[in-house]
Amino acid sequence: MTLDRVAARTPDGHTLFSDLSLAFGRERTGVVGRNGAGKTTLLRLIAGLSEPVEGAVARAGRVGFLQQDAGPAPEATVAAALGAAGGLAVLARVLAGEGSADDLTEADWTLEARMADALGAVGLAGLDPARPVGSLSGGEQTRLRLAALLLDAPDLLVLDEPTNHLDREGRAIVDAALARWKGGAVIISHDRALLRGMDRIVELSALGAATYGGGYELYAERKAAERAAAEHGLEVAARDVDRAGREGQRAAEKKARRDRAGRAFAARKSEPKILLGAMAERAENSGGRENRLAARRAAEAAEALAGARARVERVRALDIPLPTTGLAAGRTVLVLEAVARDAPDGRRIVGPVSLRLTGPGRLAVTGANGTGKTTLLRLMAGELAPTAGRVERPAPAAFLDQQTALLRPDETLIGAWRRHNPGATPNAAHAALARFLFRNEAAQRRVDTLSGGERLRAGLACVMTGALPPQLLILDEPTNHLDLDSLAAVESALAAWDGALVVVSHDADFLAAIGVDRTVDLT
């Protein structure tokens, strides 16, 4: 797979990337970059689902594409999702003695064994081919779609966030399946455990693509070094601009002194006019050269400073400032006493769970998909009433779910902030949103135009910057849809925050980074 000087633009004409040249072979490549950099667009170009506006894409093999949240209809069977329904039907007719001559020719006697291998590779061994896809969990459906690709055995796998929404076991299964894969793979992911197994990392930005050999750790080291070098380059460039300014000022002052001395000498009228004219011309030429040299140095220094600022902007980490809460170490913020929640049919969804959270503790709720983690968070936040037991929230709390549902798609950020902070002025809204990097016109953006990372920042701005910021923050899978830069910013902000946290996350790196000290396992 080769991309030669490829460019891609959004429907409104915004350039995502241009003059992009990359080649992919039998290695595992992780694709990273900030939200909006064009990562999914790049994968669609590779898969042949989109065409570049400039440049060319050449394919020398078959490509299999796993898109985010795109799969077979719920009523489809597992066999159909695997692309094997027709082949299994042929085998069934032959084995029943009802097959035609064409059936005998087309029969693939390895199909069932290959299906079993593909399903086993993604942790779905023994899955009934006749089972409806809709009866599987979301994580199982994602793994089924990956099994379909493994069964098809393309030359290049192209995967868009394959571990999103998977529990820890599902992530490990996908990681192991890709480690055994013998072909090429191009994978968009912010899952650092998955990225550690890559042969190289390609970072996409408006400036193009930068390639880093090795997995996530080497990439992170190189990025840190680039960030330090860019900051140092900015300091040097700023000093050069200052020095060029001083040199220009000295040149101007030197010329002014020469001019004054020349006028005083001419006023004495002790030399012939022709000599005085020659001396004046020589002085003017000399002063002009010095001024032009100083101006050129100043322009070069200013250009270097602009370039240094651009490099720093490209690698500078995001910053999300969370306000202090003043939460006392001994204050109780959450109490659950034998809390449980049942479905309308009487089926137990979660519980009973008992716990007490005091001070700025960090509690992780873990468990496989379908064990009731989100339901438990909603009980903690007061969005659901328990079927049994008691929930107590003595401290102000805020809940951010996976979709950041506290934001309405058709409202602006200013409107959302003021809805959550009634009585506040527009100036207060602008100031609060600016602290979360939504400055000036960005504060007027509609919620439905935001990326996943931007939605989380906007949600935090709405609940954390009011007159009474919460002392307890409840977060459901906050790292889903975050790029690596936004992920690092969220980790840094939560690690430094002095409030209490309850978090559902399958990202072990994230839980370690924010300092989780207790775990409730619902498995």
XYZ file of C-alpha atoms in Angstrom:
523
model
C 0.000 0.000 0.000
C 1.527 3.310 -1.115
C 0.229 6.856 -0.784
C 2.006 9.326 -3.045
C 1.637 13.054 -2.242
C -1.965 12.564 -1.132
C -4.235 15.377 0.050
C -7.635 15.231 1.747
C -10.157 17.936 2.597
C -13.415 18.158 4.514
C -16.645 18.885 2.581
C -16.355 22.585 3.505
C -12.881 22.779 1.964
C -10.737 22.566 5.102
C -7.452 20.789 4.359
C -6.840 17.851 6.679
C -3.445 16.992 5.221
C -1.569 17.463 1.957
C 1.533 16.201 0.170
C 1.327 13.037 2.303
C 3.508 10.117 1.213
C 3.475 6.838 3.151
C 3.998 3.137 2.465
C 2.586 0.177 4.405
C 3.761 -3.402 4.240
C 3.853 -6.415 6.533
C 4.285 -4.472 9.730
C 1.940 -3.179 12.402
C 1.531 0.593 12.202
C -0.256 2.624 14.855
C -1.800 5.879 13.629
C -2.147 8.659 16.195
C -2.879 12.374 16.107
C -5.188 14.954 17.584
C -8.906 14.674 16.940
C -9.706 16.285 13.602
C -6.280 15.575 12.104
C -7.823 13.229 9.528
C -6.930 9.776 10.906
C -10.199 8.102 9.898
C -10.058 9.852 6.531
C -6.589 8.374 6.017
C -7.890 4.876 6.773
C -10.773 5.320 4.339
C -8.281 6.320 1.637
C -6.207 3.223 2.365
C -9.305 1.011 2.280
C -10.482 2.500 -1.007
C -13.700 3.922 0.471
C -12.636 7.481 -0.381
C -10.490 9.041 -3.072
C -7.815 11.692 -2.470
C -8.373 15.185 -3.843
C -4.710 15.159 -4.872
C -2.094 12.449 -5.263
C -2.502 8.726 -5.770
C -3.082 5.575 -3.706
C -1.653 2.285 -5.042
C -2.662 -1.112 -3.661
C -0.802 -4.346 -4.340
C -3.026 -6.561 -2.194
C -6.440 -6.915 -0.543
C -7.487 -4.634 2.302
C -9.889 -5.470 5.131
C -11.409 -2.507 7.011
C -12.885 -2.519 10.532
C -14.857 0.703 10.963
C -15.971 2.132 14.287
C -19.576 1.320 15.219
C -20.408 -0.159 11.816
C -21.483 -3.772 11.600
C -24.142 -6.178 10.360
C -27.827 -5.754 11.171
C -28.925 -7.160 14.563
C -31.043 -9.834 12.898
C -28.111 -11.129 10.826
C -26.598 -14.435 11.929
C -23.061 -14.969 13.136
C -22.397 -16.941 9.946
C -23.576 -14.008 7.822
C -21.442 -11.574 9.823
C -18.448 -13.794 9.113
C -19.284 -13.843 5.416
C -19.637 -17.617 5.633
C -23.420 -18.160 5.381
C -23.279 -19.092 1.698
C -20.342 -21.439 2.141
C -21.988 -23.200 5.099
C -25.202 -23.614 3.091
C -23.244 -25.282 0.265
C -21.609 -27.681 2.725
C -24.985 -28.471 4.327
C -26.529 -29.355 0.963
C -23.579 -31.560 -0.012
C -23.572 -33.389 3.322
C -27.337 -33.945 3.047
C -26.886 -35.467 -0.375
C -28.773 -32.600 -2.022
C -25.837 -30.755 -3.537
C -25.564 -29.961 -7.232
C -22.464 -30.366 -9.361
C -21.699 -26.693 -8.771
C -22.030 -27.238 -5.007
C -19.494 -30.054 -5.162
C -17.113 -27.777 -7.052
C -17.602 -24.814 -4.722
C -17.587 -26.698 -1.417
C -14.858 -25.375 0.922
C -14.094 -28.255 3.260
C -11.736 -26.035 5.311
C -14.377 -23.398 6.062
C -15.661 -24.729 9.368
C -12.137 -25.247 10.725
C -11.082 -21.763 9.613
C -14.220 -20.270 11.188
C -13.409 -22.031 14.440
C -9.844 -20.699 14.334
C -11.000 -17.135 13.634
C -13.617 -17.182 16.411
C -11.163 -18.769 18.824
C -8.589 -16.056 18.038
C -10.990 -13.354 19.278
C -12.257 -15.237 22.328
C -15.561 -16.411 20.800
C -14.810 -20.124 20.513
C -17.906 -22.296 20.131
C -20.200 -19.431 19.072
C -23.281 -20.822 17.273
C -23.220 -19.745 13.591
C -27.032 -19.431 13.644
C -27.085 -17.044 16.604
C -28.382 -13.504 15.850
C -25.742 -10.788 16.034
C -28.104 -8.625 18.081
C -27.965 -11.111 20.949
C -24.230 -10.421 21.426
C -22.840 -7.644 23.590
C -21.264 -4.632 21.927
C -17.792 -5.912 22.724
C -18.613 -9.362 21.344
C -19.907 -7.782 18.138
C -16.655 -5.863 17.693
C -14.655 -9.053 18.166
C -16.963 -10.889 15.728
C -16.247 -8.250 13.079
C -12.522 -8.713 13.682
C -12.981 -12.493 13.348
C -14.626 -11.889 9.950
C -11.505 -10.049 8.812
C -9.219 -12.794 10.110
C -11.303 -15.375 8.268
C -11.141 -13.353 5.048
C -7.337 -13.081 5.492
C -6.630 -9.843 3.581
C -3.059 -8.670 3.024
C -3.612 -5.525 5.106
C -5.903 -5.027 8.113
C -7.145 -1.457 8.569
C -8.694 -0.957 12.017
C -10.327 2.169 13.448
C -10.205 2.117 17.276
C -10.665 -1.682 17.543
C -10.519 -1.732 21.376
C -12.941 1.127 22.026
C -15.755 0.077 24.394
C -14.083 -3.282 25.065
C -13.516 -4.470 28.617
C -10.032 -5.379 29.790
C -10.369 -9.005 28.721
C -11.628 -7.986 25.271
C -8.730 -5.560 24.835
C -6.238 -8.267 25.741
C -7.847 -10.680 23.258
C -7.659 -8.154 20.401
C -4.071 -7.316 21.318
C -3.109 -11.005 21.246
C -4.925 -11.601 17.929
C -3.033 -8.733 16.289
C 0.256 -9.951 17.745
C -0.290 -13.276 15.943
C -1.354 -11.657 12.668
C 1.155 -12.356 9.892
C 0.022 -9.707 7.428
C 0.167 -5.928 7.597
C -1.992 -3.825 9.912
C -2.755 -0.110 10.137
C -4.523 0.776 13.365
C -5.944 4.022 14.727
C -5.859 3.782 18.506
C -5.288 5.697 21.717
C -5.020 2.390 23.620
C -1.457 2.565 24.890
C -1.327 -1.156 25.671
C -2.196 -1.884 22.021
C 0.221 0.754 20.712
C 3.072 -0.829 22.669
C 2.900 -3.794 20.277
C 3.262 -1.687 17.123
C 6.333 -1.839 14.889
C 6.066 1.887 14.250
C 3.874 4.881 15.045
C 2.716 7.396 12.443
C 1.569 10.717 13.882
C -0.756 12.693 11.639
C -1.045 16.489 11.819
C -1.737 19.457 9.552
C 1.996 19.484 8.847
C 1.868 15.954 7.429
C 2.958 12.608 8.857
C 5.866 11.960 11.200
C 7.044 8.359 11.583
C 8.528 6.956 14.785
C 10.100 3.500 14.854
C 8.991 1.150 17.619
C 5.933 1.146 19.848
C 4.314 3.604 22.219
C 7.134 3.966 24.744
C 9.702 4.968 22.124
C 7.165 7.302 20.532
C 6.456 8.964 23.890
C 10.185 9.404 24.557
C 10.738 10.962 21.137
C 7.758 13.264 21.593
C 9.041 14.403 24.980
C 12.449 15.115 23.457
C 10.820 17.033 20.583
C 8.770 19.042 23.050
C 11.856 19.942 25.074
C 13.808 20.826 21.924
C 10.936 22.971 20.641
C 10.673 24.851 23.948
C 14.457 25.394 23.938
C 14.310 26.543 20.304
C 11.614 29.050 21.221
C 13.767 30.450 24.041
C 16.774 30.774 21.716
C 14.672 32.404 18.986
C 13.205 34.889 21.468
C 16.725 35.809 22.639
C 17.815 36.219 19.007
C 14.929 38.601 18.337
C 15.858 40.593 21.429
C 19.526 40.687 20.381
C 18.618 41.729 16.826
C 16.489 44.510 18.246
C 19.348 45.752 20.407
C 21.758 45.595 17.453
C 19.319 47.579 15.343
C 18.975 50.156 18.086
C 22.763 50.423 18.412
C 23.125 50.836 14.638
C 20.530 53.609 14.639
C 22.217 55.336 17.581
C 25.652 55.009 15.924
C 24.320 56.574 12.718
C 22.697 59.375 14.686
C 26.017 60.113 16.473
C 27.876 60.105 13.132
C 25.299 62.422 11.633
C 25.626 64.861 14.541
C 29.430 64.771 14.308
C 29.256 65.326 10.544
C 26.990 68.325 10.918
C 29.255 69.818 13.576
C 32.354 69.278 11.361
C 30.632 70.854 8.363
C 29.558 73.828 10.463
C 33.215 74.753 11.064
C 33.668 75.229 7.247
C 37.331 74.239 7.523
C 37.225 71.767 4.599
C 36.332 72.196 0.916
C 32.685 71.506 0.004
C 33.626 68.677 -2.361
C 35.456 66.858 0.444
C 32.587 67.399 2.858
C 30.159 65.980 0.272
C 32.296 62.873 -0.235
C 32.566 62.345 3.516
C 28.802 62.702 3.914
C 28.108 60.217 1.104
C 30.552 57.720 2.606
C 28.945 58.063 6.017
C 25.466 57.722 4.519
C 26.423 54.557 2.634
C 28.084 53.040 5.687
C 25.131 53.848 7.911
C 22.702 52.513 5.310
C 24.579 49.190 5.094
C 24.540 48.836 8.858
C 20.837 49.652 9.039
C 20.000 47.232 6.231
C 22.077 44.506 7.906
C 20.344 45.146 11.230
C 16.912 45.086 9.538
C 17.721 41.821 7.748
C 18.906 40.211 10.984
C 15.766 41.410 12.754
C 13.534 39.970 9.987
C 15.396 36.650 10.027
C 15.135 36.471 13.824
C 11.407 37.273 13.685
C 10.871 34.552 11.059
C 12.811 32.051 13.168
C 10.709 33.007 16.202
C 7.479 32.426 14.261
C 8.736 29.007 13.162
C 9.776 28.127 16.712
C 6.346 29.108 18.009
C 4.684 26.919 15.371
C 6.854 23.940 16.383
C 6.016 24.473 20.044
C 2.315 24.750 19.231
C 2.473 21.433 17.357
C 4.022 19.514 20.247
C 2.802 21.481 23.266
C 0.622 19.465 25.628
C -2.950 20.556 26.281
C -3.799 21.890 29.714
C -7.149 21.462 31.486
C -7.318 23.507 34.713
C -9.675 22.093 37.340
C -10.599 24.405 40.255
C -9.724 23.457 43.805
C -12.545 22.172 45.995
C -11.126 22.494 49.499
C -12.394 18.970 50.240
C -11.330 17.934 53.733
C -9.587 14.582 54.084
C -12.169 13.239 56.524
C -15.330 14.460 54.835
C -17.690 11.772 53.538
C -18.679 12.362 49.914
C -20.530 9.136 49.032
C -22.202 6.287 50.919
C -23.791 3.154 49.440
C -25.526 0.709 51.772
C -26.477 -2.606 50.120
C -27.490 -0.759 46.947
C -29.022 -2.837 44.140
C -30.959 -2.211 40.946
C -33.316 -4.667 39.227
C -34.736 -4.645 35.714
C -38.538 -4.409 35.274
C -38.657 -8.190 34.814
C -37.012 -8.685 38.195
C -33.571 -9.560 36.826
C -30.766 -8.200 39.007
C -28.654 -5.681 37.047
C -26.170 -4.754 39.762
C -25.658 -5.125 43.492
C -25.845 -5.297 46.314
C -22.908 -2.894 46.732
C -21.820 -1.193 49.943
C -19.041 1.400 50.193
C -18.049 4.704 51.767
C -15.848 7.290 50.045
C -14.202 9.993 52.134
C -11.874 12.851 51.216
C -10.139 13.060 47.829
C -10.175 9.304 47.233
C -9.925 7.670 43.815
C -12.302 4.746 43.275
C -12.342 2.624 40.118
C -15.392 0.518 39.216
C -14.243 -2.414 37.095
C -15.767 -5.507 35.539
C -16.578 -7.115 32.228
C -19.015 -5.540 29.758
C -22.591 -6.043 30.927
C -21.874 -6.314 34.664
C -23.740 -3.096 35.526
C -20.918 -0.569 35.882
C -22.773 2.294 34.210
C -25.930 1.466 36.169
C -23.962 1.684 39.419
C -22.567 5.095 38.445
C -26.059 6.365 37.666
C -27.211 5.148 41.067
C -24.294 7.005 42.685
C -25.153 10.169 40.738
C -28.859 10.030 41.594
C -29.980 9.500 37.991
C -31.520 6.154 38.996
C -33.273 5.141 42.193
C -32.092 1.893 43.789
C -34.444 -1.072 43.951
C -32.923 -1.863 47.324
C -30.522 -0.147 49.705
C -29.630 3.510 50.222
C -27.432 6.079 48.449
C -26.137 9.154 50.266
C -24.251 12.078 48.636
C -23.320 14.569 51.385
C -21.068 16.578 49.030
C -21.879 18.293 45.701
C -21.336 15.870 42.819
C -21.257 15.860 39.019
C -21.663 12.976 36.575
C -20.229 12.816 33.056
C -21.368 9.801 31.052
C -19.748 8.372 27.922
C -21.794 10.620 25.600
C -21.511 13.726 27.819
C -25.302 13.838 27.728
C -25.415 16.968 29.902
C -24.630 18.823 26.648
C -27.404 19.205 24.062
C -26.351 18.729 20.429
C -28.159 21.838 19.122
C -26.870 24.338 21.699
C -23.721 26.447 21.696
C -21.071 26.082 24.360
C -22.038 29.473 25.783
C -25.656 28.317 25.938
C -24.723 25.018 27.580
C -22.557 26.709 30.212
C -25.214 29.280 31.093
C -27.902 26.565 31.288
C -25.820 24.735 33.894
C -24.904 27.972 35.652
C -28.110 30.047 35.643
C -27.771 33.702 36.503
C -24.172 33.958 35.311
C -23.259 36.669 32.815
C -22.021 36.070 29.242
C -18.635 37.432 30.302
C -18.434 34.853 33.079
C -19.318 32.113 30.562
C -16.615 33.285 28.130
C -14.032 33.421 30.925
C -14.919 29.928 32.186
C -14.846 28.366 28.723
C -11.564 30.113 27.876
C -9.946 28.339 30.831
C -10.835 25.088 29.077
C -9.363 26.281 25.754
C -12.643 27.441 24.153
C -11.587 31.023 23.484
C -13.332 33.801 21.558
C -15.365 32.369 18.654
C -14.761 28.773 19.816
C -17.186 29.449 22.675
C -19.957 29.909 20.090
C -19.480 26.472 18.525
C -22.407 24.061 18.540
C -22.044 20.954 20.659
C -22.686 18.642 17.701
C -19.522 19.938 15.977
C -17.225 18.923 18.840
C -14.860 15.954 18.874
C -14.915 13.462 21.731
C -12.086 15.215 23.550
C -13.698 18.614 23.073
C -17.023 17.341 24.430
C -15.305 16.101 27.588
C -13.533 19.441 28.039
C -16.807 21.290 27.485
C -18.635 19.059 29.951
C -15.952 19.624 32.579
C -16.122 23.378 31.966
C -19.897 23.384 32.521
C -19.828 21.498 35.822
C -16.477 22.563 37.290
C -16.437 26.361 36.905
C -19.721 27.416 38.484
C -20.304 29.119 41.817
C -20.219 25.753 43.641
C -17.840 23.303 41.911
C -18.432 19.635 42.765
C -16.268 17.837 45.280
C -17.138 14.447 43.765
C -16.712 13.743 40.061
C -18.232 10.559 38.594
C -16.866 9.603 35.159
C -17.992 6.799 32.845
C -15.264 5.748 30.379
C -13.832 9.276 30.039
C -10.999 8.126 27.771
C -13.202 6.827 24.938
C -12.708 8.896 21.764
C -9.834 10.924 23.273
C -6.668 11.379 21.265
C -3.359 10.861 23.074
C -2.802 14.578 23.722
C -6.279 15.024 25.213
C -5.832 11.819 27.201
C -2.589 13.113 28.727
C -4.270 16.428 29.561
C -7.222 14.730 31.284
C -4.883 12.453 33.236
C -2.752 15.379 34.386
C -5.785 17.442 35.400
C -7.471 14.640 37.367
C -4.217 13.556 39.039
C -3.687 17.100 40.348
C -7.309 17.734 41.343
C -8.117 17.776 45.068
C -11.643 16.347 44.799
C -12.939 12.764 44.953
C -13.230 10.579 41.868
C -15.305 7.554 40.902
C -14.286 6.250 37.483
C -15.274 3.428 35.167
C -12.421 2.683 32.761
C -10.826 -0.350 31.139
C -7.600 1.608 30.563
C -5.096 0.407 33.164
C -2.622 3.172 32.238
C -5.277 5.818 32.833
C -6.293 4.408 36.216
C -2.659 4.322 37.327
C -2.035 7.881 36.104
C -4.938 9.414 38.082
C -3.898 7.625 41.272
C -6.728 5.128 41.810
C -6.371 3.714 45.320
C -9.530 1.566 45.608
C -11.383 -0.754 43.261
C -14.904 -2.171 43.212
C -14.958 -5.175 40.880
C -18.405 -6.158 39.579
C -17.256 -9.271 37.710
